[in-house]
Amino acid sequence: MLTKHVAFTTAPIVLPPVELPSLEIGACVEFQGIVREIEGTELLSGLHYEAYEVMAVRHLHRLFDEIANREACASVTFIHRLGWVPVQETSLFLRVLAAHRGPALRFCAEAIDRMKADVPIWKVARA
Amino acid sequence: MTHFDPIVQIQLLAFAQTAQQLGFREQSCEFSPDESPRRLLARLVPALEISGLRVAVDCEYHDWDAPIGAASEIALIPPVSGG
């Protein structure tokens, strides 16, 4: 059974300490989405993020459960920052814990791809 | 026999560029449960171009032409870009 931590915050993301839920965990995969100075052709000082939070949270939980049916993972931690995020700061943090690296890497990759396709979160570029 | 459409209230939500276009993020409006999102939007904001948008009814993606049904919230979802 996958343990899920899904959170949105307007504060700078602080990476939570790794807490291994069992002695079986052999893989910890982490991803950070960092705001870049260049988005398309624009030189930015940051990005503004907004979300339809209630729908986003529901869809993220559903998405993670679905992926976990195929990729044996123990836990997922998802933190997305909203509001203004300056360049070089983290807008998204994802951590997946599993017994083996394969499922953890695949879970992480698919979760991010599908979040970017379907979960109602938006970035608005601001110079 | 005359069919009276039950008129009820629903919250219309807009996000990101759609909110900027419409000039509001949330607005209460009347609708009939057998109305589709397409007909509702055509009635409320006829000038809005919906081709690039998705629509969600009570937090679930919905078909533009299916009846809204007994719902409390309808949201216009422009292309998402999280991460």
PDB file of C-alpha atoms in Angstrom:
ATOM      1  CA  MET A   1       0.000   0.000   0.000  1.00  0.00           C
ATOM      2  CA  LEU A   2       1.529   3.267  -1.125  1.00  0.00           C
ATOM      3  CA  THR A   3       1.958   6.023   1.452  1.00  0.00           C
ATOM      4  CA  LYS A   4       1.245   9.437  -0.132  1.00  0.00           C
ATOM      5  CA  HIS A   5       2.173  12.923   1.047  1.00  0.00           C
ATOM      6  CA  VAL A   6       0.717  15.623  -1.244  1.00  0.00           C
ATOM      7  CA  ALA A   7       1.101  19.278  -0.329  1.00  0.00           C
ATOM      8  CA  PHE A   8       0.951  22.749  -1.832  1.00  0.00           C
ATOM      9  CA  THR A   9       2.763  25.643  -0.219  1.00  0.00           C
ATOM     10  CA  THR A  10       3.411  29.305  -0.863  1.00  0.00           C
ATOM     11  CA  ALA A  11       6.607  29.199   1.175  1.00  0.00           C
ATOM     12  CA  PRO A  12      10.034  28.161  -0.163  1.00  0.00           C
ATOM     13  CA  ILE A  13      10.134  24.349  -0.336  1.00  0.00           C
ATOM     14  CA  VAL A  14      12.158  22.796   2.491  1.00  0.00           C
ATOM     15  CA  LEU A  15      13.228  19.270   1.607  1.00  0.00           C
ATOM     16  CA  PRO A  16      11.731  16.972   4.232  1.00  0.00           C
ATOM     17  CA  PRO A  17      14.122  14.525   5.926  1.00  0.00           C
ATOM     18  CA  VAL A  18      14.093  10.995   4.512  1.00  0.00           C
ATOM     19  CA  GLU A  19      12.192   8.643   6.792  1.00  0.00           C
ATOM     20  CA  LEU A  20      12.489   5.045   5.634  1.00  0.00           C
ATOM     21  CA  PRO A  21       9.228   3.218   6.323  1.00  0.00           C
ATOM     22  CA  SER A  22      10.893  -0.213   6.424  1.00  0.00           C
ATOM     23  CA  LEU A  23      14.187  -2.077   6.220  1.00  0.00           C
ATOM     24  CA  GLU A  24      13.224  -3.076   2.692  1.00  0.00           C
ATOM     25  CA  ILE A  25      13.781   0.332   1.144  1.00  0.00           C
ATOM     26  CA  GLY A  26      16.724   0.239  -1.224  1.00  0.00           C
ATOM     27  CA  ALA A  27      15.958   3.175  -3.506  1.00  0.00           C
ATOM     28  CA  CYS A  28      15.207   6.828  -2.875  1.00  0.00           C
ATOM     29  CA  VAL A  29      14.578   8.859  -6.036  1.00  0.00           C
ATOM     30  CA  GLU A  30      14.192  12.594  -5.742  1.00  0.00           C
ATOM     31  CA  PHE A  31      13.301  15.236  -8.317  1.00  0.00           C
ATOM     32  CA  GLN A  32      13.302  18.989  -8.014  1.00  0.00           C
ATOM     33  CA  GLY A  33      11.775  21.296 -10.607  1.00  0.00           C
ATOM     34  CA  ILE A  34      13.765  24.535 -10.515  1.00  0.00           C
ATOM     35  CA  VAL A  35      12.697  27.828 -12.095  1.00  0.00           C
ATOM     36  CA  ARG A  36      15.011  28.729 -14.957  1.00  0.00           C
ATOM     37  CA  GLU A  37      15.942  32.210 -16.089  1.00  0.00           C
ATOM     38  CA  ILE A  38      14.894  31.501 -19.657  1.00  0.00           C
ATOM     39  CA  GLU A  39      11.394  30.232 -20.465  1.00  0.00           C
ATOM     40  CA  GLY A  40      10.966  30.014 -24.215  1.00  0.00           C
ATOM     41  CA  THR A  41      12.480  33.241 -25.474  1.00  0.00           C
ATOM     42  CA  GLU A  42      11.830  35.323 -22.386  1.00  0.00           C
ATOM     43  CA  LEU A  43      14.360  36.302 -19.720  1.00  0.00           C
ATOM     44  CA  LEU A  44      12.525  35.851 -16.427  1.00  0.00           C
ATOM     45  CA  SER A  45      12.991  36.859 -12.835  1.00  0.00           C
ATOM     46  CA  GLY A  46      10.640  34.098 -11.763  1.00  0.00           C
ATOM     47  CA  LEU A  47       7.353  32.326 -12.368  1.00  0.00           C
ATOM     48  CA  HIS A  48       3.946  32.673 -10.773  1.00  0.00           C
ATOM     49  CA  TYR A  49       2.167  29.405 -10.065  1.00  0.00           C
ATOM     50  CA  GLU A  50      -1.484  28.803  -9.334  1.00  0.00           C
ATOM     51  CA  ALA A  51      -3.534  25.655  -8.895  1.00  0.00           C
ATOM     52  CA  TYR A  52      -7.092  24.450  -8.672  1.00  0.00           C
ATOM     53  CA  GLU A  53      -5.954  22.824  -5.452  1.00  0.00           C
ATOM     54  CA  VAL A  54      -8.922  20.726  -4.491  1.00  0.00           C
ATOM     55  CA  MET A  55      -8.993  19.091  -7.922  1.00  0.00           C
ATOM     56  CA  ALA A  56      -5.209  18.872  -8.160  1.00  0.00           C
ATOM     57  CA  VAL A  57      -4.897  17.038  -4.840  1.00  0.00           C
ATOM     58  CA  ARG A  58      -7.629  14.579  -5.772  1.00  0.00           C
ATOM     59  CA  HIS A  59      -6.086  13.853  -9.177  1.00  0.00           C
ATOM     60  CA  LEU A  60      -2.556  13.504  -7.770  1.00  0.00           C
ATOM     61  CA  HIS A  61      -3.694  10.911  -5.224  1.00  0.00           C
ATOM     62  CA  ARG A  62      -5.519   8.999  -7.946  1.00  0.00           C
ATOM     63  CA  LEU A  63      -2.553   9.259 -10.307  1.00  0.00           C
ATOM     64  CA  PHE A  64      -0.091   7.977  -7.704  1.00  0.00           C
ATOM     65  CA  ASP A  65      -2.355   5.061  -6.752  1.00  0.00           C
ATOM     66  CA  GLU A  66      -2.694   4.088 -10.395  1.00  0.00           C
ATOM     67  CA  ILE A  67       1.029   4.142 -11.051  1.00  0.00           C
ATOM     68  CA  ALA A  68       1.627   2.175  -7.842  1.00  0.00           C
ATOM     69  CA  ASN A  69      -0.536  -0.630  -9.237  1.00  0.00           C
ATOM     70  CA  ARG A  70       2.245  -1.223 -11.750  1.00  0.00           C
ATOM     71  CA  GLU A  71       5.342   0.076  -9.986  1.00  0.00           C
ATOM     72  CA  ALA A  72       5.921  -1.369  -6.517  1.00  0.00           C
ATOM     73  CA  CYS A  73       6.808   1.663  -4.427  1.00  0.00           C
ATOM     74  CA  ALA A  74       6.473   2.319  -0.708  1.00  0.00           C
ATOM     75  CA  SER A  75       5.869   6.059  -0.576  1.00  0.00           C
ATOM     76  CA  VAL A  76       5.654   9.251  -2.593  1.00  0.00           C
ATOM     77  CA  THR A  77       6.134  12.796  -1.319  1.00  0.00           C
ATOM     78  CA  PHE A  78       4.903  15.611  -3.575  1.00  0.00           C
ATOM     79  CA  ILE A  79       5.300  19.290  -2.715  1.00  0.00           C
ATOM     80  CA  HIS A  80       4.387  22.034  -5.200  1.00  0.00           C
ATOM     81  CA  ARG A  81       5.011  25.690  -4.494  1.00  0.00           C
ATOM     82  CA  LEU A  82       2.395  28.267  -5.507  1.00  0.00           C
ATOM     83  CA  GLY A  83       2.527  32.018  -5.935  1.00  0.00           C
ATOM     84  CA  TRP A  84       5.739  33.726  -6.950  1.00  0.00           C
ATOM     85  CA  VAL A  85       8.805  31.490  -7.299  1.00  0.00           C
ATOM     86  CA  PRO A  86      12.069  33.314  -8.120  1.00  0.00           C
ATOM     87  CA  VAL A  87      14.586  31.970 -10.618  1.00  0.00           C
ATOM     88  CA  GLN A  88      16.829  29.212  -9.210  1.00  0.00           C
ATOM     89  CA  GLU A  89      14.310  28.270  -6.552  1.00  0.00           C
ATOM     90  CA  THR A  90      12.400  24.978  -6.394  1.00  0.00           C
ATOM     91  CA  SER A  91       8.800  24.902  -7.593  1.00  0.00           C
ATOM     92  CA  LEU A  92       8.306  21.140  -7.375  1.00  0.00           C
ATOM     93  CA  PHE A  93       9.728  18.444  -5.152  1.00  0.00           C
ATOM     94  CA  LEU A  94       9.026  14.753  -5.609  1.00  0.00           C
ATOM     95  CA  ARG A  95      10.498  11.857  -3.687  1.00  0.00           C
ATOM     96  CA  VAL A  96       9.742   8.172  -4.273  1.00  0.00           C
ATOM     97  CA  LEU A  97      10.867   5.377  -1.952  1.00  0.00           C
ATOM     98  CA  ALA A  98      10.930   1.744  -3.095  1.00  0.00           C
ATOM     99  CA  ALA A  99      12.751  -1.516  -2.548  1.00  0.00           C
ATOM    100  CA  HIS A 100      14.380  -1.248  -5.983  1.00  0.00           C
ATOM    101  CA  ARG A 101      15.543   1.586  -8.221  1.00  0.00           C
ATOM    102  CA  GLY A 102      13.626   0.492 -11.319  1.00  0.00           C
ATOM    103  CA  PRO A 103      10.115   1.029 -10.003  1.00  0.00           C
ATOM    104  CA  ALA A 104      11.168   4.205  -8.163  1.00  0.00           C
ATOM    105  CA  LEU A 105      12.715   5.779 -11.288  1.00  0.00           C
ATOM    106  CA  ARG A 106       9.780   4.777 -13.510  1.00  0.00           C
ATOM    107  CA  PHE A 107       7.222   5.979 -10.938  1.00  0.00           C
ATOM    108  CA  CYS A 108       8.988   9.338 -10.687  1.00  0.00           C
ATOM    109  CA  ALA A 109       9.229   9.825 -14.453  1.00  0.00           C
ATOM    110  CA  GLU A 110       5.615   8.868 -15.151  1.00  0.00           C
ATOM    111  CA  ALA A 111       4.234  10.866 -12.243  1.00  0.00           C
ATOM    112  CA  ILE A 112       5.905  14.050 -13.456  1.00  0.00           C
ATOM    113  CA  ASP A 113       4.909  13.530 -17.098  1.00  0.00           C
ATOM    114  CA  ARG A 114       1.282  12.906 -16.247  1.00  0.00           C
ATOM    115  CA  MET A 115       1.110  15.710 -13.698  1.00  0.00           C
ATOM    116  CA  LYS A 116       2.349  18.101 -16.395  1.00  0.00           C
ATOM    117  CA  ALA A 117      -0.339  16.800 -18.767  1.00  0.00           C
ATOM    118  CA  ASP A 118      -3.435  16.634 -16.581  1.00  0.00           C
ATOM    119  CA  VAL A 119      -3.150  18.123 -13.101  1.00  0.00           C
ATOM    120  CA  PRO A 120      -4.646  21.653 -12.892  1.00  0.00           C
ATOM    121  CA  ILE A 121      -1.534  23.635 -11.960  1.00  0.00           C
ATOM    122  CA  TRP A 122      -0.365  26.585 -14.028  1.00  0.00           C
ATOM    123  CA  LYS A 123       2.769  28.678 -14.398  1.00  0.00           C
ATOM    124  CA  VAL A 124       2.540  32.253 -15.593  1.00  0.00           C
ATOM    125  CA  ALA A 125       5.785  33.789 -16.875  1.00  0.00           C
ATOM    126  CA  ARG A 126       6.666  37.230 -15.541  1.00  0.00           C
ATOM    127  CA  ALA A 127       9.698  39.214 -16.757  1.00  0.00           C
TER     128      ALA A 127
ATOM    129  CA  MET B   1     -47.535  19.122 -20.036  1.00  0.00           C
ATOM    130  CA  THR B   2     -45.018  21.954 -19.742  1.00  0.00           C
ATOM    131  CA  HIS B   3     -41.517  20.917 -18.749  1.00  0.00           C
ATOM    132  CA  PHE B   4     -40.071  23.348 -16.180  1.00  0.00           C
ATOM    133  CA  ASP B   5     -36.269  23.247 -16.074  1.00  0.00           C
ATOM    134  CA  PRO B   6     -35.179  23.422 -12.427  1.00  0.00           C
ATOM    135  CA  ILE B   7     -32.911  26.489 -12.270  1.00  0.00           C
ATOM    136  CA  VAL B   8     -30.161  26.166  -9.653  1.00  0.00           C
ATOM    137  CA  GLN B   9     -26.960  27.968  -8.748  1.00  0.00           C
ATOM    138  CA  ILE B  10     -23.466  26.838  -9.717  1.00  0.00           C
ATOM    139  CA  GLN B  11     -20.038  28.379  -9.108  1.00  0.00           C
ATOM    140  CA  LEU B  12     -18.129  29.065 -12.304  1.00  0.00           C
ATOM    141  CA  LEU B  13     -14.353  29.049 -11.707  1.00  0.00           C
ATOM    142  CA  ALA B  14     -11.656  30.346 -14.034  1.00  0.00           C
ATOM    143  CA  PHE B  15      -7.884  29.954 -13.758  1.00  0.00           C
ATOM    144  CA  ALA B  16      -4.648  31.321 -15.197  1.00  0.00           C
ATOM    145  CA  GLN B  17      -5.030  32.969 -18.598  1.00  0.00           C
ATOM    146  CA  THR B  18      -8.757  32.241 -18.741  1.00  0.00           C
ATOM    147  CA  ALA B  19      -9.323  34.187 -15.540  1.00  0.00           C
ATOM    148  CA  GLN B  20      -7.324  37.057 -17.001  1.00  0.00           C
ATOM    149  CA  GLN B  21      -9.419  36.908 -20.212  1.00  0.00           C
ATOM    150  CA  LEU B  22     -12.745  36.807 -18.368  1.00  0.00           C
ATOM    151  CA  GLY B  23     -11.763  39.280 -15.699  1.00  0.00           C
ATOM    152  CA  PHE B  24     -12.997  37.062 -12.856  1.00  0.00           C
ATOM    153  CA  ARG B  25     -11.863  33.940 -11.009  1.00  0.00           C
ATOM    154  CA  GLU B  26     -15.183  32.936  -9.554  1.00  0.00           C
ATOM    155  CA  GLN B  27     -18.766  33.796 -10.355  1.00  0.00           C
ATOM    156  CA  SER B  28     -22.083  32.384  -9.238  1.00  0.00           C
ATOM    157  CA  CYS B  29     -24.584  31.690 -12.008  1.00  0.00           C
ATOM    158  CA  GLU B  30     -27.872  29.979 -12.699  1.00  0.00           C
ATOM    159  CA  PHE B  31     -28.064  26.839 -14.793  1.00  0.00           C
ATOM    160  CA  SER B  32     -30.263  23.925 -15.602  1.00  0.00           C
ATOM    161  CA  PRO B  33     -28.824  20.470 -14.788  1.00  0.00           C
ATOM    162  CA  ASP B  34     -29.582  19.186 -18.258  1.00  0.00           C
ATOM    163  CA  GLU B  35     -27.572  22.058 -19.762  1.00  0.00           C
ATOM    164  CA  SER B  36     -24.130  21.191 -21.132  1.00  0.00           C
ATOM    165  CA  PRO B  37     -20.997  23.180 -20.282  1.00  0.00           C
ATOM    166  CA  ARG B  38     -20.833  24.322 -23.900  1.00  0.00           C
ATOM    167  CA  ARG B  39     -24.367  25.740 -23.828  1.00  0.00           C
ATOM    168  CA  LEU B  40     -23.833  27.265 -20.379  1.00  0.00           C
ATOM    169  CA  LEU B  41     -20.686  29.084 -21.502  1.00  0.00           C
ATOM    170  CA  ALA B  42     -22.282  30.165 -24.784  1.00  0.00           C
ATOM    171  CA  ARG B  43     -25.051  31.714 -22.748  1.00  0.00           C
ATOM    172  CA  LEU B  44     -22.839  33.337 -20.059  1.00  0.00           C
ATOM    173  CA  VAL B  45     -19.704  34.371 -21.941  1.00  0.00           C
ATOM    174  CA  PRO B  46     -20.483  34.016 -25.668  1.00  0.00           C
ATOM    175  CA  ALA B  47     -17.241  35.743 -26.670  1.00  0.00           C
ATOM    176  CA  LEU B  48     -15.046  33.177 -24.882  1.00  0.00           C
ATOM    177  CA  GLU B  49     -13.099  30.875 -27.214  1.00  0.00           C
ATOM    178  CA  ILE B  50     -13.274  27.429 -25.580  1.00  0.00           C
ATOM    179  CA  SER B  51     -11.427  25.341 -28.162  1.00  0.00           C
ATOM    180  CA  GLY B  52      -8.199  25.171 -26.145  1.00  0.00           C
ATOM    181  CA  LEU B  53      -9.925  24.658 -22.794  1.00  0.00           C
ATOM    182  CA  ARG B  54     -11.007  21.636 -20.822  1.00  0.00           C
ATOM    183  CA  VAL B  55     -13.885  21.787 -18.383  1.00  0.00           C
ATOM    184  CA  ALA B  56     -14.247  20.145 -14.972  1.00  0.00           C
ATOM    185  CA  VAL B  57     -17.492  19.592 -13.103  1.00  0.00           C
ATOM    186  CA  ASP B  58     -17.098  19.084  -9.362  1.00  0.00           C
ATOM    187  CA  CYS B  59     -13.356  18.463  -9.873  1.00  0.00           C
ATOM    188  CA  GLU B  60     -13.746  15.844 -12.580  1.00  0.00           C
ATOM    189  CA  TYR B  61     -12.938  16.472 -16.252  1.00  0.00           C
ATOM    190  CA  HIS B  62     -16.194  16.604 -18.162  1.00  0.00           C
ATOM    191  CA  ASP B  63     -17.373  16.383 -21.738  1.00  0.00           C
ATOM    192  CA  TRP B  64     -18.268  19.783 -23.157  1.00  0.00           C
ATOM    193  CA  ASP B  65     -21.545  18.406 -24.513  1.00  0.00           C
ATOM    194  CA  ALA B  66     -22.688  16.147 -21.681  1.00  0.00           C
ATOM    195  CA  PRO B  67     -25.327  17.420 -19.216  1.00  0.00           C
ATOM    196  CA  ILE B  68     -23.778  19.068 -16.178  1.00  0.00           C
ATOM    197  CA  GLY B  69     -26.227  17.370 -13.854  1.00  0.00           C
ATOM    198  CA  ALA B  70     -26.572  18.073 -10.157  1.00  0.00           C
ATOM    199  CA  ALA B  71     -23.272  19.880  -9.578  1.00  0.00           C
ATOM    200  CA  SER B  72     -22.052  22.779  -7.483  1.00  0.00           C
ATOM    201  CA  GLU B  73     -18.900  23.814  -9.303  1.00  0.00           C
ATOM    202  CA  ILE B  74     -17.780  24.057 -12.915  1.00  0.00           C
ATOM    203  CA  ALA B  75     -14.220  25.060 -13.740  1.00  0.00           C
ATOM    204  CA  LEU B  76     -12.598  26.220 -16.953  1.00  0.00           C
ATOM    205  CA  ILE B  77      -9.219  24.501 -17.283  1.00  0.00           C
ATOM    206  CA  PRO B  78      -6.717  26.112 -19.677  1.00  0.00           C
ATOM    207  CA  PRO B  79      -3.696  24.021 -20.726  1.00  0.00           C
ATOM    208  CA  VAL B  80      -1.953  22.992 -17.501  1.00  0.00           C
ATOM    209  CA  SER B  81       1.746  23.663 -16.847  1.00  0.00           C
ATOM    210  CA  GLY B  82       2.746  22.544 -13.392  1.00  0.00           C
ATOM    211  CA  GLY B  83       6.211  21.546 -12.256  1.00  0.00           C
TER     212      GLY B  83
END
